[in-house]
PDB file of C-alpha atoms in Angstrom:
ATOM      1  CA  MET E   1       0.000   0.000   0.000  1.00 63.00           C
ATOM      2  CA  LYS E   2       2.844   2.393   0.804  1.00 67.00           C
ATOM      3  CA  ARG E   3       4.421   1.596  -2.547  1.00 72.00           C
ATOM      4  CA  ILE E   4       1.221   2.508  -4.437  1.00 70.00           C
ATOM      5  CA  LEU E   5       0.888   5.742  -2.434  1.00 63.00           C
ATOM      6  CA  VAL E   6       4.495   6.726  -3.281  1.00 65.00           C
ATOM      7  CA  ILE E   7       3.888   6.008  -6.995  1.00 70.00           C
ATOM      8  CA  ILE E   8       0.683   8.100  -7.009  1.00 65.00           C
ATOM      9  CA  ILE E   9       2.439  11.017  -5.265  1.00 65.00           C
ATOM     10  CA  ALA E  10       5.339  10.788  -7.741  1.00 61.00           C
ATOM     11  CA  ILE E  11       2.999  10.810 -10.746  1.00 62.00           C
ATOM     12  CA  VAL E  12       1.013  13.762  -9.390  1.00 52.00           C
ATOM     13  CA  GLY E  13       4.206  15.604  -8.438  1.00 51.00           C
ATOM     14  CA  LEU E  14       5.715  15.174 -11.903  1.00 49.00           C
ATOM     15  CA  SER E  15       2.538  16.203 -13.684  1.00 46.00           C
ATOM     16  CA  ILE E  16       2.228  19.541 -11.856  1.00 47.00           C
ATOM     17  CA  PRO E  17       4.247  22.205 -13.667  1.00 49.00           C
ATOM     18  CA  THR E  18       7.032  23.629 -11.555  1.00 44.00           C
ATOM     19  CA  MET E  19       7.799  27.323 -11.604  1.00 50.00           C
ATOM     20  CA  ALA E  20      11.313  28.532 -12.153  1.00 54.00           C
ATOM     21  CA  GLN E  21      12.983  30.673  -9.573  1.00 63.00           C
ATOM     22  CA  ARG E  22      12.397  34.005 -11.232  1.00 71.00           C
ATOM     23  CA  LEU E  23      12.255  37.517  -9.851  1.00 76.00           C
ATOM     24  CA  LEU E  24      13.649  36.604  -6.452  1.00 83.00           C
ATOM     25  CA  PRO E  25      14.842  39.373  -4.150  1.00 85.00           C
ATOM     26  CA  HIS E  26      18.535  40.224  -4.633  1.00 87.00           C
ATOM     27  CA  GLN E  27      18.664  38.770  -8.173  1.00 90.00           C
ATOM     28  CA  LYS E  28      20.764  40.985 -10.412  1.00 93.00           C
ATOM     29  CA  GLY E  29      20.611  41.538 -14.119  1.00 93.00           C
ATOM     30  CA  ILE E  30      22.098  43.443 -16.997  1.00 96.00           C
ATOM     31  CA  GLU E  31      19.892  45.050 -19.637  1.00 95.00           C
ATOM     32  CA  PHE E  32      20.849  46.133 -23.170  1.00 96.00           C
ATOM     33  CA  TYR E  33      18.399  48.210 -25.180  1.00 96.00           C
ATOM     34  CA  GLY E  34      18.052  50.324 -28.274  1.00 95.00           C
ATOM     35  CA  GLY E  35      15.311  52.364 -29.836  1.00 94.00           C
ATOM     36  CA  VAL E  36      14.205  55.565 -31.465  1.00 92.00           C
ATOM     37  CA  PRO E  37      13.304  58.978 -30.076  1.00 91.00           C
ATOM     38  CA  LEU E  38       9.818  60.090 -31.073  1.00 87.00           C
ATOM     39  CA  GLN E  39       9.985  63.352 -32.984  1.00 76.00           C
ATOM     40  CA  LYS E  40       7.467  65.511 -34.809  1.00 72.00           C
ATOM     41  CA  HIS E  41       9.095  64.689 -38.132  1.00 68.00           C
ATOM     42  CA  ASN E  42      10.807  61.573 -39.497  1.00 63.00           C
ATOM     43  CA  THR E  43      11.022  59.490 -36.319  1.00 62.00           C
ATOM     44  CA  PHE E  44      12.529  56.386 -37.909  1.00 66.00           C
ATOM     45  CA  GLY E  45      15.064  58.100 -40.145  1.00 68.00           C
ATOM     46  CA  ASP E  46      17.909  60.590 -40.194  1.00 75.00           C
ATOM     47  CA  GLY E  47      20.146  58.490 -37.932  1.00 80.00           C
ATOM     48  CA  ASN E  48      18.046  59.126 -34.822  1.00 87.00           C
ATOM     49  CA  PHE E  49      18.545  56.432 -32.212  1.00 91.00           C
ATOM     50  CA  ASN E  50      18.781  55.678 -28.514  1.00 92.00           C
ATOM     51  CA  ALA E  51      20.959  53.002 -26.863  1.00 95.00           C
ATOM     52  CA  GLY E  52      21.678  52.074 -23.292  1.00 95.00           C
ATOM     53  CA  LEU E  53      22.902  49.691 -20.660  1.00 97.00           C
ATOM     54  CA  ASN E  54      21.204  49.175 -17.295  1.00 95.00           C
ATOM     55  CA  PHE E  55      22.019  47.152 -14.218  1.00 97.00           C
ATOM     56  CA  THR E  56      18.970  45.849 -12.361  1.00 95.00           C
ATOM     57  CA  ARG E  57      18.339  44.406  -8.921  1.00 95.00           C
ATOM     58  CA  TYR E  58      15.057  42.810  -7.911  1.00 93.00           C
ATOM     59  CA  ILE E  59      13.513  43.389  -4.516  1.00 93.00           C
ATOM     60  CA  ARG E  60      10.352  42.149  -2.813  1.00 89.00           C
ATOM     61  CA  ASN E  61       7.036  41.764  -4.655  1.00 88.00           C
ATOM     62  CA  TYR E  62       8.752  41.545  -8.101  1.00 89.00           C
ATOM     63  CA  HIS E  63       9.729  45.240  -8.096  1.00 93.00           C
ATOM     64  CA  TYR E  64      13.226  46.253  -9.173  1.00 94.00           C
ATOM     65  CA  TYR E  65      15.465  49.260  -9.368  1.00 94.00           C
ATOM     66  CA  HIS E  66      17.901  50.069 -12.149  1.00 96.00           C
ATOM     67  CA  PHE E  67      20.791  52.364 -12.936  1.00 97.00           C
ATOM     68  CA  GLY E  68      22.875  52.720 -16.065  1.00 96.00           C
ATOM     69  CA  LEU E  69      24.039  54.753 -19.042  1.00 97.00           C
ATOM     70  CA  ASN E  70      22.027  56.088 -21.973  1.00 96.00           C
ATOM     71  CA  TYR E  71      23.047  57.591 -25.324  1.00 96.00           C
ATOM     72  CA  LEU E  72      20.582  59.542 -27.461  1.00 93.00           C
ATOM     73  CA  GLN E  73      21.288  60.969 -30.902  1.00 92.00           C
ATOM     74  CA  GLN E  74      18.835  63.194 -32.775  1.00 89.00           C
ATOM     75  CA  ASN E  75      19.134  65.340 -35.878  1.00 86.00           C
ATOM     76  CA  TYR E  76      17.294  68.654 -35.997  1.00 83.00           C
ATOM     77  CA  HIS E  77      16.601  70.184 -39.393  1.00 81.00           C
ATOM     78  CA  TYR E  78      17.551  73.719 -40.317  1.00 81.00           C
ATOM     79  CA  ASN E  79      16.863  74.544 -43.970  1.00 83.00           C
ATOM     80  CA  GLU E  80      18.774  71.794 -45.839  1.00 82.00           C
ATOM     81  CA  LEU E  81      21.145  71.091 -42.948  1.00 84.00           C
ATOM     82  CA  LYS E  82      20.994  68.489 -40.192  1.00 85.00           C
ATOM     83  CA  VAL E  83      22.131  69.676 -36.779  1.00 86.00           C
ATOM     84  CA  PRO E  84      23.187  66.674 -34.647  1.00 88.00           C
ATOM     85  CA  VAL E  85      22.361  66.620 -30.946  1.00 90.00           C
ATOM     86  CA  ARG E  86      23.810  63.956 -28.644  1.00 93.00           C
ATOM     87  CA  ASP E  87      22.844  63.300 -25.035  1.00 94.00           C
ATOM     88  CA  TYR E  88      25.095  61.254 -22.733  1.00 96.00           C
ATOM     89  CA  THR E  89      23.209  60.560 -19.525  1.00 96.00           C
ATOM     90  CA  GLY E  90      23.374  58.430 -16.439  1.00 97.00           C
ATOM     91  CA  GLU E  91      19.966  57.167 -15.380  1.00 96.00           C
ATOM     92  CA  GLY E  92      18.392  55.494 -12.410  1.00 96.00           C
ATOM     93  CA  GLY E  93      14.924  54.547 -11.407  1.00 96.00           C
ATOM     94  CA  PHE E  94      12.481  52.193  -9.760  1.00 96.00           C
ATOM     95  CA  MET E  95      10.075  49.866 -11.573  1.00 96.00           C
ATOM     96  CA  PHE E  96       6.809  48.838  -9.908  1.00 96.00           C
ATOM     97  CA  HIS E  97       5.279  45.499 -10.837  1.00 94.00           C
ATOM     98  CA  LEU E  98       1.834  46.338 -12.252  1.00 95.00           C
ATOM     99  CA  ILE E  99       0.421  43.131 -13.744  1.00 95.00           C
ATOM    100  CA  SER E 100       1.678  39.721 -14.818  1.00 91.00           C
ATOM    101  CA  SER E 101       0.619  36.389 -16.229  1.00 90.00           C
ATOM    102  CA  PRO E 102      -0.051  33.577 -13.722  1.00 88.00           C
ATOM    103  CA  GLY E 103       3.328  31.915 -14.310  1.00 84.00           C
ATOM    104  CA  LYS E 104       5.208  35.250 -14.222  1.00 86.00           C
ATOM    105  CA  SER E 105       6.380  34.725 -17.796  1.00 88.00           C
ATOM    106  CA  PHE E 106       4.943  38.060 -18.984  1.00 93.00           C
ATOM    107  CA  LEU E 107       5.058  41.170 -16.772  1.00 94.00           C
ATOM    108  CA  VAL E 108       4.200  44.840 -17.054  1.00 96.00           C
ATOM    109  CA  TYR E 109       6.138  47.419 -15.043  1.00 96.00           C
ATOM    110  CA  GLY E 110       5.923  51.171 -14.647  1.00 97.00           C
ATOM    111  CA  GLY E 111       7.931  53.681 -12.707  1.00 97.00           C
ATOM    112  CA  PRO E 112       9.860  56.923 -12.373  1.00 97.00           C
ATOM    113  CA  CYS E 113      13.424  57.574 -13.486  1.00 96.00           C
ATOM    114  CA  ILE E 114      15.952  60.390 -13.140  1.00 97.00           C
ATOM    115  CA  SER E 115      18.666  61.502 -15.569  1.00 96.00           C
ATOM    116  CA  LEU E 116      21.865  63.495 -15.291  1.00 97.00           C
ATOM    117  CA  GLY E 117      24.314  64.070 -18.110  1.00 96.00           C
ATOM    118  CA  TYR E 118      25.741  66.206 -20.889  1.00 96.00           C
ATOM    119  CA  GLU E 119      24.221  67.441 -24.136  1.00 94.00           C
ATOM    120  CA  GLU E 120      26.357  68.175 -27.184  1.00 93.00           C
ATOM    121  CA  VAL E 121      24.906  70.307 -29.994  1.00 91.00           C
ATOM    122  CA  ASN E 122      26.462  70.267 -33.488  1.00 87.00           C
ATOM    123  CA  ASP E 123      29.757  68.827 -32.193  1.00 80.00           C
ATOM    124  CA  GLY E 124      30.341  72.024 -30.216  1.00 80.00           C
ATOM    125  CA  ASN E 125      30.287  74.293 -33.300  1.00 82.00           C
ATOM    126  CA  ARG E 126      27.941  77.225 -32.848  1.00 80.00           C
ATOM    127  CA  TRP E 127      28.327  78.446 -36.450  1.00 82.00           C
ATOM    128  CA  LEU E 128      26.578  76.597 -39.259  1.00 81.00           C
ATOM    129  CA  PRO E 129      28.038  76.371 -42.793  1.00 79.00           C
ATOM    130  CA  ASP E 130      25.574  78.969 -44.108  1.00 80.00           C
ATOM    131  CA  GLY E 131      26.715  81.533 -41.506  1.00 77.00           C
ATOM    132  CA  ALA E 132      23.824  81.062 -39.073  1.00 81.00           C
ATOM    133  CA  TYR E 133      24.620  81.148 -35.358  1.00 84.00           C
ATOM    134  CA  LEU E 134      23.170  78.493 -33.018  1.00 80.00           C
ATOM    135  CA  GLU E 135      21.648  79.740 -29.786  1.00 81.00           C
ATOM    136  CA  ALA E 136      21.684  76.164 -28.414  1.00 82.00           C
ATOM    137  CA  ARG E 137      24.984  75.182 -26.847  1.00 84.00           C
ATOM    138  CA  ASN E 138      26.678  72.286 -25.116  1.00 90.00           C
ATOM    139  CA  ARG E 139      25.657  71.996 -21.478  1.00 92.00           C
ATOM    140  CA  PHE E 140      24.897  69.764 -18.557  1.00 95.00           C
ATOM    141  CA  VAL E 141      21.309  68.489 -18.439  1.00 95.00           C
ATOM    142  CA  TYR E 142      19.226  66.877 -15.728  1.00 97.00           C
ATOM    143  CA  GLY E 143      15.685  65.669 -15.453  1.00 96.00           C
ATOM    144  CA  ALA E 144      13.096  63.105 -14.532  1.00 97.00           C
ATOM    145  CA  GLY E 145      10.551  61.031 -16.329  1.00 96.00           C
ATOM    146  CA  ALA E 146       8.485  57.876 -16.387  1.00 97.00           C
ATOM    147  CA  GLN E 147       8.588  54.613 -18.248  1.00 96.00           C
ATOM    148  CA  LEU E 148       6.310  51.681 -18.977  1.00 97.00           C
ATOM    149  CA  SER E 149       7.898  48.308 -19.668  1.00 96.00           C
ATOM    150  CA  MET E 150       6.480  45.029 -20.984  1.00 96.00           C
ATOM    151  CA  GLU E 151       8.789  42.101 -20.262  1.00 94.00           C
ATOM    152  CA  GLY E 152       8.588  38.461 -21.311  1.00 93.00           C
ATOM    153  CA  PHE E 153      10.787  35.578 -20.221  1.00 92.00           C
ATOM    154  CA  ILE E 154      12.284  33.508 -23.055  1.00 91.00           C
ATOM    155  CA  THR E 155      14.199  31.301 -20.622  1.00 88.00           C
ATOM    156  CA  ASP E 156      14.635  31.511 -16.861  1.00 85.00           C
ATOM    157  CA  ASN E 157      17.507  33.967 -17.278  1.00 89.00           C
ATOM    158  CA  VAL E 158      16.714  35.789 -20.537  1.00 92.00           C
ATOM    159  CA  VAL E 159      14.014  38.444 -20.801  1.00 93.00           C
ATOM    160  CA  VAL E 160      12.927  40.445 -23.867  1.00 95.00           C
ATOM    161  CA  LEU E 161      11.478  43.855 -23.171  1.00 95.00           C
ATOM    162  CA  ALA E 162       9.705  46.730 -24.856  1.00 96.00           C
ATOM    163  CA  LYS E 163       9.630  50.151 -23.192  1.00 96.00           C
ATOM    164  CA  ALA E 164       7.943  53.472 -23.707  1.00 96.00           C
ATOM    165  CA  LYS E 165       9.851  56.233 -21.967  1.00 95.00           C
ATOM    166  CA  GLY E 166       9.365  59.955 -21.563  1.00 94.00           C
ATOM    167  CA  THR E 167      11.927  62.223 -19.939  1.00 94.00           C
ATOM    168  CA  PHE E 168      11.787  65.919 -19.115  1.00 95.00           C
ATOM    169  CA  LEU E 169      15.327  67.290 -19.524  1.00 92.00           C
ATOM    170  CA  PHE E 170      16.038  70.636 -17.875  1.00 94.00           C
ATOM    171  CA  GLY E 171      19.021  72.830 -18.668  1.00 89.00           C
ATOM    172  CA  THR E 172      18.670  72.219 -22.403  1.00 88.00           C
ATOM    173  CA  ASP E 173      18.083  74.832 -25.081  1.00 84.00           C
ATOM    174  CA  LEU E 174      16.110  72.329 -27.167  1.00 86.00           C
ATOM    175  CA  ASP E 175      13.031  70.155 -26.576  1.00 85.00           C
ATOM    176  CA  LEU E 176      12.108  69.863 -22.918  1.00 90.00           C
ATOM    177  CA  PHE E 177      10.205  66.554 -23.313  1.00 92.00           C
ATOM    178  CA  ARG E 178      12.038  63.611 -24.918  1.00 90.00           C
ATOM    179  CA  PRO E 179       9.830  60.549 -25.561  1.00 93.00           C
ATOM    180  CA  SER E 180      11.257  57.318 -26.983  1.00 93.00           C
ATOM    181  CA  ILE E 181      10.357  53.704 -27.750  1.00 94.00           C
ATOM    182  CA  LEU E 182      12.897  51.033 -26.824  1.00 95.00           C
ATOM    183  CA  ILE E 183      13.362  47.284 -27.246  1.00 96.00           C
ATOM    184  CA  GLY E 184      15.990  45.186 -25.545  1.00 95.00           C
ATOM    185  CA  ILE E 185      17.117  42.103 -23.747  1.00 95.00           C
ATOM    186  CA  SER E 186      17.862  41.505 -20.092  1.00 94.00           C
ATOM    187  CA  ILE E 187      20.070  38.751 -18.712  1.00 93.00           C
ATOM    188  CA  ILE E 188      19.377  37.808 -15.117  1.00 91.00           C
ATOM    189  CA  MET E 189      22.276  36.386 -13.152  1.00 86.00           C
TER     190      MET E 189
END
């Protein structure tokens, strides 16, 4: 009788799906992403792009915080010329777990972020080839924003993500609000 009971428990135990150990407190990860800044004109062209690297650390209730580096390049049009603008920023933030699938294989996060960095306009040249003078100049920028992230586990340690991010950058002579769409991959260690 004990033998039959052990066999039944083994069969039931093997038939129940087991959940991987995901999103545990103190798990760390590294996130690589790229995307495009949303502009009024020609969003997906002109060499406009955004790239970054984040380090993440999960805490209780599937929340996590992140910090990392971000690079943003945009081209502004002036007559027939393109004026390049590059932002080099350090970023940090906190992501709140909003909703997820029952097995925690698909999650939605949202949260605030802060930015601090340097903005370079037209490679530091204030004069354009046609003789026009740029009022915008190189300077330190800072700001805050929010982001919404949809994340899906491919394996227990690999996550694909899609983010919508909007940052208000102060100290700039250009656009105050900088929205962007990002896609990336996160590797959890």
